[in-house]
Coordinates of C-alpha atoms in Angstrom, one line a residue:
Chain F
K204 CA -0.1 0.0 0.3
Q205 CA 1.6 3.2 -1.1
E206 CA 1.9 6.0 1.8
V207 CA 2.6 9.7 1.3
T208 CA 4.4 11.7 3.9
Q209 CA 5.1 15.3 3.8
I210 CA 7.4 17.2 6.2
P211 CA 7.1 19.7 7.9
A212 CA 3.4 19.8 8.3
A213 CA 3.9 23.5 8.7
L214 CA 6.2 26.2 7.6
S215 CA 6.8 29.8 8.2
V216 CA 9.3 32.1 6.5
P217 CA 10.2 35.7 5.8
E218 CA 9.3 37.3 2.6
G219 CA 12.1 36.5 -0.4
E220 CA 13.6 33.5 1.4
N221 CA 14.2 30.4 -0.7
L222 CA 12.5 27.1 0.8
V223 CA 12.4 23.3 0.3
L224 CA 9.2 21.4 0.9
N225 CA 9.5 17.3 1.0
C226 CA 7.5 14.9 0.0
S227 CA 8.4 10.7 0.7
F228 CA 6.8 7.8 -0.6
T229 CA 6.9 4.0 0.3
D230 CA 6.6 2.2 -3.2
S231 CA 8.8 3.5 -5.5
A232 CA 6.9 1.7 -8.5
I233 CA 5.2 5.4 -9.2
Y234 CA 4.2 6.3 -12.9
N235 CA 4.3 10.1 -11.8
L236 CA 4.4 12.8 -8.9
Q237 CA 2.4 15.9 -8.9
W238 CA 2.6 18.7 -6.7
F239 CA -0.2 20.7 -6.0
R240 CA -1.6 24.2 -4.1
Q241 CA -4.6 24.4 -2.2
D242 CA -5.9 27.8 -0.7
P243 CA -8.2 27.7 2.2
G244 CA -11.6 26.5 1.4
K245 CA -10.6 25.9 -2.4
G246 CA -9.8 22.9 -4.6
L247 CA -6.4 22.1 -5.6
T248 CA -4.4 23.7 -8.4
S249 CA -1.6 21.8 -10.2
L250 CA 1.6 23.3 -10.1
L251 CA 4.2 20.3 -11.5
L252 CA 3.8 16.7 -12.9
I253 CA 6.8 14.7 -13.2
Q254 CA 6.8 11.5 -14.7
S255 CA 8.6 8.6 -13.6
S256 CA 11.1 8.9 -16.5
Q257 CA 11.9 12.6 -15.4
R258 CA 14.5 13.7 -12.4
E259 CA 12.8 17.3 -12.5
Q260 CA 10.5 20.1 -13.6
T261 CA 10.5 23.6 -13.3
S262 CA 7.9 26.4 -13.7
G263 CA 8.9 29.9 -12.8
R264 CA 9.7 29.9 -9.3
L265 CA 9.1 26.6 -8.9
N266 CA 11.3 23.4 -9.0
A267 CA 10.2 20.0 -8.3
S268 CA 12.7 17.0 -8.3
L269 CA 12.1 13.1 -8.1
D270 CA 14.2 10.4 -6.9
K271 CA 12.6 7.1 -7.4
S272 CA 15.0 5.3 -5.9
S273 CA 14.8 6.8 -2.4
G274 CA 11.4 7.3 -2.4
R275 CA 11.4 11.2 -2.6
S276 CA 10.1 14.6 -3.9
T277 CA 11.5 18.2 -3.3
L278 CA 9.2 21.1 -4.0
Y279 CA 11.6 24.3 -4.3
I280 CA 10.3 28.1 -4.0
A281 CA 12.6 30.8 -4.9
A282 CA 12.1 34.2 -3.7
S283 CA 9.2 33.3 -1.6
Q284 CA 6.3 35.7 -1.6
P285 CA 3.1 36.4 0.7
G286 CA 1.1 35.3 -2.3
D287 CA 2.7 31.6 -2.0
S288 CA 1.0 31.2 1.2
A289 CA -1.0 28.2 0.9
T290 CA -1.0 24.5 1.6
Y291 CA 1.0 22.3 -0.8
L292 CA 0.1 18.8 -1.3
C293 CA 2.1 15.8 -3.4
A294 CA 0.3 13.2 -5.0
V295 CA 1.7 9.9 -6.5
G296 CA 0.4 7.7 -9.2
T297 CA 1.6 3.9 -8.9
W298 CA 1.3 1.5 -11.7
A299 CA -0.3 -1.0 -9.3
N300 CA -3.4 1.3 -9.2
A301 CA -3.1 2.9 -12.6
G302 CA -5.6 5.9 -12.4
K303 CA -5.5 6.2 -8.5
S304 CA -3.4 9.1 -6.9
T305 CA -2.4 8.9 -3.2
F306 CA -1.9 12.3 -1.5
G307 CA 0.2 13.4 1.5
D308 CA -1.5 15.8 4.0
G309 CA 0.3 18.5 3.0
T310 CA 2.7 21.4 4.2
T311 CA 0.8 24.5 5.4
L312 CA 3.3 27.6 4.5
T313 CA 3.2 31.1 5.4
V314 CA 5.0 33.9 4.1
K315 CA 5.3 36.9 6.4
P316 CA 5.6 40.3 4.5
Chain Z
D218 CA -11.9 27.2 -21.5
A219 CA -14.1 26.3 -18.6
G220 CA -12.0 24.2 -15.9
V221 CA -13.9 21.7 -13.9
T222 CA -17.0 22.6 -12.4
Q223 CA -18.7 21.3 -9.4
S224 CA -22.2 21.8 -7.7
P225 CA -23.6 22.8 -5.3
T226 CA -20.6 24.6 -3.3
H227 CA -22.3 23.9 -0.2
L228 CA -24.7 21.1 1.3
I229 CA -26.1 20.8 4.6
K230 CA -28.0 17.4 5.2
T231 CA -28.8 15.2 8.2
R232 CA -28.1 11.7 9.1
G233 CA -29.6 9.2 7.1
Q234 CA -30.2 11.2 4.1
Q235 CA -29.0 10.8 0.7
V236 CA -26.9 13.3 -1.6
T237 CA -25.8 13.7 -5.2
L238 CA -23.0 15.7 -5.9
R239 CA -22.4 16.9 -9.4
C240 CA -18.9 17.1 -11.5
S241 CA -18.5 18.6 -15.1
P242 CA -15.1 17.8 -16.3
K243 CA -12.6 20.3 -18.1
S244 CA -13.2 20.3 -21.7
G245 CA -11.4 17.7 -23.6
H246 CA -11.0 15.3 -20.8
D247 CA -12.8 11.9 -20.6
T248 CA -11.9 10.7 -17.1
V249 CA -13.2 11.5 -13.8
S250 CA -12.0 10.8 -10.3
W251 CA -13.7 11.8 -7.0
Y252 CA -11.9 12.6 -3.5
Q253 CA -13.0 13.0 -0.2
Q254 CA -11.0 15.8 2.0
A255 CA -11.4 15.6 5.5
L256 CA -10.1 18.9 7.5
G257 CA -6.6 19.2 8.0
Q258 CA -5.8 15.9 5.7
G259 CA -4.9 15.0 2.2
P260 CA -7.8 14.0 -0.5
Q261 CA -8.6 10.2 -0.3
F262 CA -9.3 8.5 -3.4
I263 CA -12.9 7.2 -3.7
F264 CA -13.2 6.2 -7.2
Q265 CA -12.5 6.7 -10.9
Y266 CA -14.8 6.8 -14.3
Y267 CA -14.1 6.2 -17.7
E268 CA -16.2 5.1 -20.6
E269 CA -19.2 5.2 -18.0
E270 CA -17.8 2.7 -15.7
E271 CA -16.2 2.6 -12.6
R272 CA -12.2 1.8 -13.2
Q273 CA -10.7 2.1 -9.8
R274 CA -12.0 2.0 -6.1
G275 CA -10.6 3.4 -2.9
N276 CA -11.5 2.0 0.4
F277 CA -14.7 3.4 0.7
P278 CA -18.1 1.5 1.6
D279 CA -20.8 0.7 -0.9
R280 CA -22.8 3.7 0.4
F281 CA -20.6 5.7 -2.0
S282 CA -21.6 5.3 -5.8
G283 CA -21.2 7.0 -8.7
H284 CA -22.1 7.3 -12.4
Q285 CA -20.5 9.0 -15.5
F286 CA -22.8 10.1 -18.5
P287 CA -22.0 10.0 -22.1
N288 CA -20.9 13.9 -22.1
Y289 CA -18.2 12.7 -19.7
S290 CA -20.0 14.5 -16.7
S291 CA -20.3 12.5 -13.4
E292 CA -22.1 12.3 -10.2
L293 CA -21.4 11.2 -6.8
N294 CA -23.8 9.5 -4.4
V295 CA -23.6 8.9 -1.0
N296 CA -26.4 6.9 0.9
A297 CA -27.3 6.6 4.6
L298 CA -25.1 9.5 5.5
L299 CA -23.2 9.5 8.5
L300 CA -21.6 12.5 10.6
G301 CA -18.3 11.3 9.2
D302 CA -18.8 11.9 5.8
S303 CA -18.6 15.5 6.4
A304 CA -15.8 16.7 4.3
L305 CA -14.7 18.5 1.0
Y306 CA -15.5 16.3 -1.9
L307 CA -13.5 17.0 -4.8
C308 CA -13.6 16.0 -8.6
A309 CA -10.6 15.6 -10.7
S310 CA -10.5 15.2 -14.4
S311 CA -7.9 14.0 -16.9
R312 CA -7.4 12.5 -20.2
Q313 CA -7.2 8.8 -20.1
G314 CA -3.6 7.6 -19.9
N315 CA -0.9 7.0 -16.8
N316 CA 0.9 10.5 -17.4
Q317 CA -1.8 13.0 -17.6
P318 CA -2.0 15.5 -15.1
Q319 CA -5.3 15.8 -12.9
H320 CA -7.1 19.2 -12.8
F321 CA -9.6 19.6 -9.9
G322 CA -12.7 21.7 -9.1
D323 CA -13.2 23.8 -6.3
G324 CA -15.2 20.9 -4.5
T325 CA -18.4 20.6 -2.3
R326 CA -18.5 21.3 1.2
L327 CA -20.8 18.9 2.8
S328 CA -21.9 19.3 6.2
I329 CA -23.8 16.6 8.1
L330 CA -25.9 17.5 11.3

């Protein structure tokens, strides 16, 4: 059974700081990993999708990496802004259950002005 | 280009009642997945529909059922509501295939009294 863990559960940083969010998973037989952002009371906004054959993906100030062998992914946010404050979730899709994504419980990020 | 739309946005029911939630996928998407998200937790996979059939199912009782229509829209039905069914219900759509990103709606907030 795939289990996804995100550490830390909460993070508070001053504006302008670079930061890293972590995601670990127990079953390395994944076909993709997706990072999402969720604002309070809202749905999920897709940030980055990394396919199993890829090592990283970049979009603007965001960079996500994937290391299947160690069961880890990181989301790097450069030059953080107050508007980045949200909960960040990672979701893993495994070959054993194609079509089903397993989510972590998220990291709640607060960027202070 | 409309994204994933869900209705209603909020719903209040009492124990024992039945509820139907609706989802219209993003244009061009043919696969719909439903998730339950309790407060402070990541989404939990309920089931996925493709070609009007349930393709994958998570660890949810038979009280949770669904349907997909020829236009790819979907419904989630929950019978005999329990207090523990109070949650945000999220619909995600994608194109069929293992490396297709999921796009989420804003969800339906279901409260059981």
